[in-house]
């Protein structure tokens, strides 16, 4: 991507002046790879640090498996493991170096690689710069990077191409969502870091990368956010980490943080402390009082208030349930009275045909018994409260067989359901019986 602004052109110009990595930095990056080797048949030991193939006696190999093996070529004590087909002899690490260039803080990220191709051949090391995060003293960021290709299955940097302007890519187009390519937070960091005077003045500490902080966000907040600068200078590093991880750059309870500072109280668990402050507000306790804000045992104080809140909310739930039950009971009484007033004209009506007997349900209790026995929703869906609905129970030899719904407006059968909303072998006969007696239902409805 071409530079479009003065800031981007300035970054590309400064990028050409950056020095190459020193020998000490290269060796540090290569020493990040774990020291291990493979043991083979007949006492062979293949060192992955230098590629040397050593031959030892079987008894010595047994001892080396316990305490480690010292490679005679590179002098490193390596951990031995058995070589399998799944073992990959190509390894890569992302390493970063923080340095200053005029008014810019630059995070230079390299990909260090170790490759041990074949048994007995020397191990090859390579390191190439892949991207840079530039943040100036105004907190503005510019990313430059080598061209690359990637998919869900591979990533290839074109290390021979020059740096160009890049953008943070939090996802890719299509069905696959992938991580941001230019987030250096999880990289390995060289212990010596050089930042601008403003960033150092605003509270930068070289231990921040080791704390797994989002480094670019940490730098930008220290340069632009007085809240971040204040809490870092107050020594509340865990609060700073909490702020960055949540992306909440204007913290609540800032007055309480000042009280902690005046009392020399360092918050070790920021997430729990903010939850505790929320509990203090819930109970209307004084968040300006050091007695509450700076507890000697944060976990104990937090758990005590949390348990108290749980008891109150449990009581509130019980009260809400009690009110709901009262409302349901009142509604049930109204439904029962309305059902009796509306349906009593149909009470006592019976249709018979040989072994089939059909009669209307005459109480809410019968609706409950019908629904429970037939495993359908005639009770749960409150069919007894529907004004244009007549529910009939069809029994064969005294056993519930189907439940019939008749619409009292159209005098049509809406449905006839057996157990679990199925149909029985008597379904057609039951439908015919009800249809034959529909005039009787119509006369009772008119009367």
Coordinates of C-alpha atoms in Angstrom, one line a residue:
X1 CA 0.0 0.0 0.0
X2 CA 1.4 3.4 -1.0
X3 CA 1.9 6.2 1.5
X4 CA -0.9 8.7 1.3
X5 CA -0.1 11.2 4.1
X6 CA 2.9 13.2 5.3
X7 CA 3.0 10.9 8.4
X8 CA 3.2 7.8 6.3
X9 CA 5.8 9.2 4.0
X10 CA 7.8 10.3 7.0
X11 CA 7.7 6.8 8.4
X12 CA 8.9 5.2 5.2
X13 CA 11.8 7.7 5.1
X14 CA 12.8 6.9 8.7
X15 CA 12.5 3.2 8.0
X16 CA 15.3 3.3 5.5
X17 CA 17.6 4.7 8.2
X18 CA 17.0 2.0 10.8
X19 CA 20.2 0.0 11.6
X20 CA 20.6 -3.7 11.0
X21 CA 20.4 -6.0 14.0
X22 CA 23.5 -6.3 16.1
X23 CA 25.3 -9.6 16.6
X24 CA 24.1 -9.7 20.3
X25 CA 20.5 -9.2 19.3
X26 CA 20.7 -12.0 16.7
X27 CA 22.3 -14.4 19.1
X28 CA 19.6 -13.5 21.7
X29 CA 16.9 -14.3 19.2
X30 CA 18.4 -17.7 18.2
X31 CA 18.9 -18.7 21.8
X32 CA 15.2 -18.5 22.4
X33 CA 14.7 -21.8 20.6
X34 CA 14.6 -24.7 23.1
X35 CA 17.7 -26.8 23.5
X36 CA 16.7 -30.3 22.7
X37 CA 17.8 -33.3 20.6
X38 CA 16.6 -36.6 19.3
X39 CA 18.0 -40.0 20.4
X40 CA 18.2 -42.6 17.7
X41 CA 19.1 -46.3 17.4
X42 CA 22.5 -47.5 18.4
X43 CA 23.3 -44.6 20.7
X44 CA 23.0 -41.7 18.2
X45 CA 22.1 -38.3 19.5
X46 CA 21.0 -35.6 17.0
X47 CA 21.4 -32.1 18.4
X48 CA 18.8 -29.6 17.1
X49 CA 20.8 -26.6 18.3
X50 CA 23.7 -27.2 15.9
X51 CA 22.8 -30.3 13.9
X52 CA 25.7 -32.4 15.2
X53 CA 25.2 -36.2 15.2
X54 CA 26.9 -37.6 18.3
X55 CA 27.4 -41.3 19.0
X56 CA 27.4 -42.4 22.6
X57 CA 27.4 -45.7 24.4
X58 CA 24.0 -47.2 25.4
X59 CA 24.7 -46.9 29.2
X60 CA 25.7 -43.2 28.7
X61 CA 22.5 -42.6 26.7
X62 CA 20.4 -44.0 29.5
X63 CA 22.0 -41.5 31.9
X64 CA 21.6 -38.7 29.4
X65 CA 17.9 -39.4 29.2
X66 CA 17.7 -38.5 32.9
X67 CA 20.0 -35.6 33.3
X68 CA 20.4 -34.3 29.7
X69 CA 23.1 -34.6 27.1
X70 CA 25.9 -32.1 26.5
X71 CA 26.6 -31.6 22.8
X72 CA 30.3 -31.8 22.1
X73 CA 30.1 -29.3 19.3
X74 CA 27.9 -26.4 20.6
X75 CA 28.4 -27.2 24.3
X76 CA 24.7 -26.9 25.2
X77 CA 23.0 -29.3 27.5
X78 CA 20.0 -30.6 25.5
X79 CA 16.9 -32.5 26.6
X80 CA 16.5 -35.7 24.7
X81 CA 13.3 -37.1 23.2
X82 CA 12.5 -39.9 20.8
X83 CA 12.3 -39.0 17.2
X84 CA 8.9 -39.6 15.5
X85 CA 7.5 -38.8 12.1
X86 CA 5.4 -36.0 13.6
X87 CA 8.4 -34.1 14.9
X88 CA 8.9 -30.9 12.9
X89 CA 12.5 -29.8 12.4
X90 CA 11.5 -26.3 11.4
X91 CA 10.7 -23.8 14.1
X92 CA 9.9 -20.1 14.1
X93 CA 9.6 -17.3 16.7
X94 CA 8.3 -13.8 16.4
X95 CA 10.8 -11.5 18.3
X96 CA 10.4 -7.8 18.8
X97 CA 12.8 -4.9 19.6
X98 CA 11.6 -1.6 20.9
X99 CA 13.7 1.4 19.9
X100 CA 13.3 5.2 19.3
X101 CA 13.9 7.1 16.2
X102 CA 13.5 10.9 16.6
X103 CA 9.9 11.4 17.8
X104 CA 8.8 7.8 17.1
X105 CA 8.7 4.7 19.2
X106 CA 9.3 1.8 16.9
X107 CA 8.4 -1.9 17.6
X108 CA 10.4 -3.9 15.1
X109 CA 9.2 -7.4 14.7
X110 CA 11.4 -10.2 13.1
X111 CA 10.7 -13.8 12.4
X112 CA 13.5 -16.0 13.6
X113 CA 13.7 -19.4 12.2
X114 CA 15.7 -22.6 13.0
X115 CA 15.9 -25.4 10.5
X116 CA 17.6 -28.7 10.9
X117 CA 16.9 -30.4 7.5
X118 CA 18.7 -33.7 7.6
X119 CA 20.5 -35.9 10.1
X120 CA 24.2 -34.9 10.4
X121 CA 23.8 -31.6 8.6
X122 CA 24.4 -28.2 10.4
X123 CA 21.4 -26.4 11.8
X124 CA 20.5 -23.2 9.9
X125 CA 19.4 -20.0 11.6
X126 CA 17.7 -17.1 9.8
X127 CA 16.1 -13.9 11.0
X128 CA 14.1 -11.4 8.8
X129 CA 12.2 -8.3 9.7
X130 CA 8.5 -8.6 8.8
X131 CA 6.7 -5.6 10.2
X132 CA 7.0 -2.4 12.3
X133 CA 4.6 -0.6 14.5
X134 CA 5.4 3.1 14.7
X135 CA 3.9 5.3 17.4
X136 CA 4.8 9.0 17.6
X137 CA 4.6 11.2 20.7
X138 CA 1.1 12.3 19.8
X139 CA -0.1 8.7 20.0
X140 CA -0.6 8.2 16.3
X141 CA 0.3 4.8 14.9
X142 CA 1.5 3.8 11.5
X143 CA 2.2 0.2 10.5
X144 CA 4.7 -0.8 7.8
X145 CA 5.2 -4.4 6.7
X146 CA 6.6 -6.8 4.1
X147 CA 4.0 -8.1 1.6
X148 CA 2.6 -11.5 2.6
X149 CA 0.1 -14.2 1.6
X150 CA -2.0 -16.1 4.1
X151 CA -4.9 -18.4 4.4
X152 CA -6.4 -20.4 7.2
X153 CA -3.6 -23.0 6.5
X154 CA -0.4 -21.0 5.7
X155 CA 1.4 -17.7 6.1
X156 CA 4.3 -16.6 3.9
X157 CA 6.2 -13.4 4.2
X158 CA 7.9 -12.0 1.1
X159 CA 11.0 -11.0 2.9
X160 CA 12.8 -9.9 -0.2
X161 CA 10.3 -7.1 -0.9
X162 CA 10.6 -3.6 0.6
X163 CA 8.5 -2.4 3.5
X164 CA 5.2 -0.7 2.6
X165 CA 2.3 0.9 4.5
X166 CA 0.0 -1.7 6.1
X167 CA -3.3 -1.6 8.1
X168 CA -4.3 -3.6 11.1
X169 CA -6.4 -6.5 9.8
X170 CA -8.6 -7.9 12.6
X171 CA -10.3 -10.3 10.3
X172 CA -10.2 -11.4 6.7
X173 CA -13.0 -11.5 4.1
X174 CA -14.9 -14.7 3.7
X175 CA -15.9 -17.4 6.1
X176 CA -12.6 -17.5 8.1
X177 CA -11.8 -15.0 10.8
X178 CA -8.2 -14.7 11.7
X179 CA -6.1 -12.8 14.2
X180 CA -4.5 -9.3 13.6
X181 CA -1.3 -9.8 11.7
X182 CA 0.3 -6.7 13.2
X183 CA -0.3 -7.1 16.9
X184 CA 3.1 -7.7 18.6
X185 CA 1.7 -8.3 22.1
X186 CA 2.5 -12.0 22.3
X187 CA 6.0 -11.8 20.8
X188 CA 9.3 -12.3 22.5
X189 CA 10.9 -9.0 23.5
X190 CA 14.5 -8.0 23.7
X191 CA 15.2 -6.9 27.3
X192 CA 16.9 -3.7 26.4
X193 CA 14.3 -1.2 25.2
X194 CA 14.7 2.4 24.2
X195 CA 11.7 4.7 24.0
X196 CA 11.2 8.5 23.6
X197 CA 11.6 10.8 26.5
X198 CA 7.9 11.6 26.6
X199 CA 6.9 8.0 26.8
X200 CA 9.4 7.3 29.6
X201 CA 8.2 10.4 31.4
X202 CA 4.6 9.3 31.2
X203 CA 5.3 6.0 33.0
X204 CA 6.7 3.5 30.5
X205 CA 8.3 0.5 32.1
X206 CA 10.4 -2.2 30.4
X207 CA 8.5 -4.9 32.2
X208 CA 5.2 -4.2 30.3
X209 CA 5.9 -6.6 27.4
X210 CA 6.5 -9.5 29.8
X211 CA 3.0 -8.8 31.4
X212 CA 1.3 -9.8 28.1
X213 CA -0.2 -6.4 27.7
X214 CA -1.4 -5.1 24.3
X215 CA 1.8 -3.2 23.8
X216 CA 0.7 -0.8 21.1
X217 CA -2.4 0.2 23.1
X218 CA -0.3 0.6 26.2
X219 CA 2.1 3.0 24.4
X220 CA -0.7 5.0 22.9
X221 CA -2.7 5.3 26.2
X222 CA 0.4 6.4 28.1
X223 CA 1.0 9.1 25.5
X224 CA -2.6 10.4 25.2
X225 CA -4.6 9.3 28.2
X226 CA -4.0 11.2 31.5
X227 CA -5.9 8.5 33.4
X228 CA -3.5 5.8 32.2
X229 CA -0.5 7.9 33.0
X230 CA -1.8 8.6 36.5
X231 CA -2.5 5.0 37.5
X232 CA 0.8 3.8 36.2
X233 CA 2.7 6.5 38.1
X234 CA 0.6 5.6 41.2
X235 CA 2.0 2.1 40.9
X236 CA -1.4 0.5 40.0
X237 CA 0.1 -1.6 37.2
X238 CA -2.7 -4.3 37.6
X239 CA -5.3 -1.6 37.1
X240 CA -3.5 -0.5 34.0
X241 CA -3.5 -4.0 32.7
X242 CA -7.2 -4.4 33.5
X243 CA -8.0 -1.2 31.6
X244 CA -6.1 -2.3 28.5
X245 CA -7.6 -5.8 28.4
X246 CA -11.1 -4.5 28.7
X247 CA -10.6 -1.6 26.4
X248 CA -12.2 0.7 29.0
X249 CA -9.9 3.7 28.9
X250 CA -11.9 6.0 31.2
X251 CA -12.0 4.0 34.4
X252 CA -14.9 4.2 36.9
X253 CA -14.2 5.0 40.6
X254 CA -11.2 7.2 39.8
X255 CA -11.8 9.0 43.1
X256 CA -11.4 5.6 44.9
X257 CA -8.1 5.0 43.1
X258 CA -6.8 8.4 44.4
X259 CA -7.8 7.2 47.9
X260 CA -5.8 4.0 47.4
X261 CA -2.8 6.1 46.3
X262 CA -3.0 8.4 49.4
X263 CA -3.1 5.3 51.6
X264 CA -0.4 3.4 49.8
X265 CA -2.8 0.6 48.9
X266 CA -1.7 -1.4 45.8
X267 CA -4.5 -3.3 44.0
X268 CA -3.3 -6.8 43.2
X269 CA -6.5 -8.1 41.6
X270 CA -8.0 -5.2 39.6
X271 CA -10.9 -7.2 38.3
X272 CA -12.0 -8.2 41.7
X273 CA -11.5 -4.7 43.1
X274 CA -13.8 -3.1 40.6
X275 CA -16.4 -5.8 41.2
X276 CA -16.0 -5.0 44.9
X277 CA -16.5 -1.3 44.2
X278 CA -19.7 -2.1 42.3
X279 CA -20.9 -4.0 45.3
X280 CA -20.2 -1.1 47.6
X281 CA -22.3 1.1 45.3
X282 CA -25.0 -1.5 45.3
X283 CA -25.3 -1.2 49.1
X284 CA -24.8 2.6 49.1
X285 CA -21.7 2.3 51.1
X286 CA -19.2 5.2 51.2
X287 CA -16.8 4.7 48.3
X288 CA -14.9 7.8 49.6
X289 CA -14.0 6.1 52.8
X290 CA -10.6 4.3 52.9
X291 CA -12.1 1.7 55.3
X292 CA -14.2 0.4 52.5
X293 CA -12.0 1.3 49.5
X294 CA -8.8 -0.3 50.9
X295 CA -9.8 -3.6 52.5
X296 CA -7.0 -5.6 54.2
X297 CA -8.4 -8.8 52.7
X298 CA -10.0 -7.9 49.3
X299 CA -11.3 -11.4 48.6
X300 CA -12.9 -11.8 52.0
X301 CA -14.5 -8.3 51.8
X302 CA -15.7 -9.0 48.2
X303 CA -17.1 -12.5 49.0
X304 CA -18.9 -11.1 52.1
X305 CA -20.7 -8.4 50.1
X306 CA -21.4 -10.8 47.3
X307 CA -23.0 -13.3 49.6
X308 CA -25.1 -10.5 51.1
X309 CA -26.2 -9.5 47.6
X310 CA -27.1 -13.0 46.8
X311 CA -29.4 -13.3 49.8
X312 CA -31.1 -10.1 49.0
X313 CA -31.6 -11.1 45.4
X314 CA -32.9 -14.5 46.4
X315 CA -35.4 -12.8 48.7
X316 CA -36.4 -10.5 45.9
X317 CA -36.9 -13.5 43.5
X318 CA -39.0 -15.3 46.1
X319 CA -41.2 -12.1 46.5
X320 CA -41.5 -11.9 42.7
X321 CA -42.5 -15.5 42.5
X322 CA -45.1 -15.0 45.3
X323 CA -46.6 -12.1 43.5
X324 CA -46.7 -14.1 40.2
X325 CA -48.4 -17.0 42.0
X326 CA -51.0 -14.7 43.4
X327 CA -51.6 -13.2 40.0
X328 CA -51.9 -16.7 38.5
X329 CA -54.3 -17.8 41.2
X330 CA -56.5 -14.7 40.6
X331 CA -56.4 -15.3 36.9
X332 CA -57.2 -19.0 37.4
X333 CA -60.3 -18.0 39.5
X334 CA -61.4 -15.6 36.8
X335 CA -60.9 -18.3 34.1
X336 CA -62.8 -20.9 36.0
X337 CA -65.8 -18.5 36.6
X338 CA -65.8 -17.5 33.0
X339 CA -65.4 -21.1 31.8
X340 CA -68.4 -22.2 33.9
X341 CA -70.6 -19.3 32.8
X342 CA -69.7 -19.8 29.2
X343 CA -69.8 -23.6 29.0
X344 CA -72.4 -24.8 31.4
X345 CA -74.9 -25.0 28.6
X346 CA -72.9 -27.9 27.2
X347 CA -72.6 -29.8 30.5
X348 CA -74.2 -33.2 30.5
X349 CA -74.0 -33.5 26.7
X350 CA -72.9 -37.0 25.7
X351 CA -72.5 -38.6 22.2
X352 CA -72.4 -42.5 22.1
X353 CA -71.8 -45.0 19.4
X354 CA -71.3 -48.6 20.5
X355 CA -68.1 -48.5 22.6
X356 CA -67.2 -44.8 21.9
X357 CA -68.4 -42.2 24.4
X358 CA -67.8 -38.4 23.7
X359 CA -68.5 -35.7 26.3
X360 CA -67.3 -32.1 27.0
X361 CA -64.7 -31.4 29.6
X362 CA -66.6 -29.6 32.4
X363 CA -63.9 -28.3 34.7
X364 CA -60.3 -27.0 34.7
X365 CA -59.3 -30.1 36.7
X366 CA -60.6 -32.3 33.8
X367 CA -58.5 -30.2 31.4
X368 CA -55.4 -30.9 33.5
X369 CA -56.2 -34.6 33.7
X370 CA -56.9 -34.8 30.0
X371 CA -53.6 -33.1 29.1
X372 CA -51.6 -35.2 31.6
X373 CA -53.1 -38.4 30.3
X374 CA -52.9 -37.6 26.6
X375 CA -49.5 -35.9 26.8
X376 CA -50.6 -32.8 24.9
X377 CA -51.0 -29.1 25.6
X378 CA -54.8 -28.7 26.1
X379 CA -54.2 -27.6 29.7
X380 CA -50.8 -25.8 29.4
X381 CA -52.1 -23.6 26.5
X382 CA -55.2 -22.8 28.5
X383 CA -57.9 -24.0 26.0
X384 CA -60.4 -23.6 28.8
X385 CA -60.0 -19.8 28.5
X386 CA -60.7 -19.6 24.8
X387 CA -64.3 -18.4 24.3
X388 CA -64.9 -20.0 20.9
X389 CA -63.4 -23.4 21.8
X390 CA -65.4 -26.5 22.9
X391 CA -63.2 -29.4 24.0
X392 CA -64.6 -32.9 23.9
X393 CA -63.0 -36.0 25.3
X394 CA -63.5 -39.2 23.3
X395 CA -63.2 -42.5 25.3
X396 CA -63.3 -46.1 24.1
X397 CA -64.3 -48.6 26.7
X398 CA -63.7 -46.0 29.4
X399 CA -60.1 -45.2 28.2
X400 CA -59.2 -41.7 26.9
X401 CA -58.5 -42.1 23.2
X402 CA -58.7 -38.6 21.5
X403 CA -59.3 -35.0 22.4
X404 CA -61.5 -33.1 20.0
X405 CA -61.6 -29.3 19.5
X406 CA -64.8 -27.7 18.0
X407 CA -65.0 -24.1 17.0
X408 CA -68.2 -22.6 18.4
X409 CA -68.2 -19.9 15.7
X410 CA -68.0 -22.0 12.6
X411 CA -69.1 -25.3 14.2
X412 CA -66.3 -27.1 12.6
X413 CA -63.8 -29.6 14.0
X414 CA -60.5 -27.9 14.3
X415 CA -58.4 -30.9 15.4
X416 CA -58.7 -34.3 17.1
X417 CA -55.6 -35.6 18.8
X418 CA -54.6 -38.9 20.4
X419 CA -51.7 -39.5 22.7
X420 CA -48.7 -37.2 22.0
X421 CA -50.7 -35.4 19.3
X422 CA -51.1 -38.5 17.2
X423 CA -54.1 -40.2 15.7
X424 CA -55.8 -43.4 16.9
X425 CA -57.5 -46.2 15.0
X426 CA -60.9 -44.7 16.0
X427 CA -60.0 -41.3 14.6
X428 CA -62.5 -41.4 11.6
X429 CA -65.3 -42.8 13.7
X430 CA -64.8 -40.1 16.4
X431 CA -64.9 -37.4 13.7
X432 CA -68.1 -38.8 12.2
X433 CA -69.9 -39.1 15.6
X434 CA -69.1 -35.4 16.4
X435 CA -70.2 -34.2 13.0
X436 CA -73.5 -36.2 13.3
X437 CA -74.2 -34.4 16.6
X438 CA -73.0 -31.0 15.5
X439 CA -76.7 -29.8 15.3
X440 CA -77.1 -30.6 19.0
X441 CA -74.0 -28.5 19.8
X442 CA -75.4 -25.7 17.6
X443 CA -78.8 -25.7 19.4
X444 CA -77.1 -25.6 22.8
X445 CA -74.9 -22.7 21.6
X446 CA -78.1 -20.8 20.5
X447 CA -79.9 -21.5 23.7

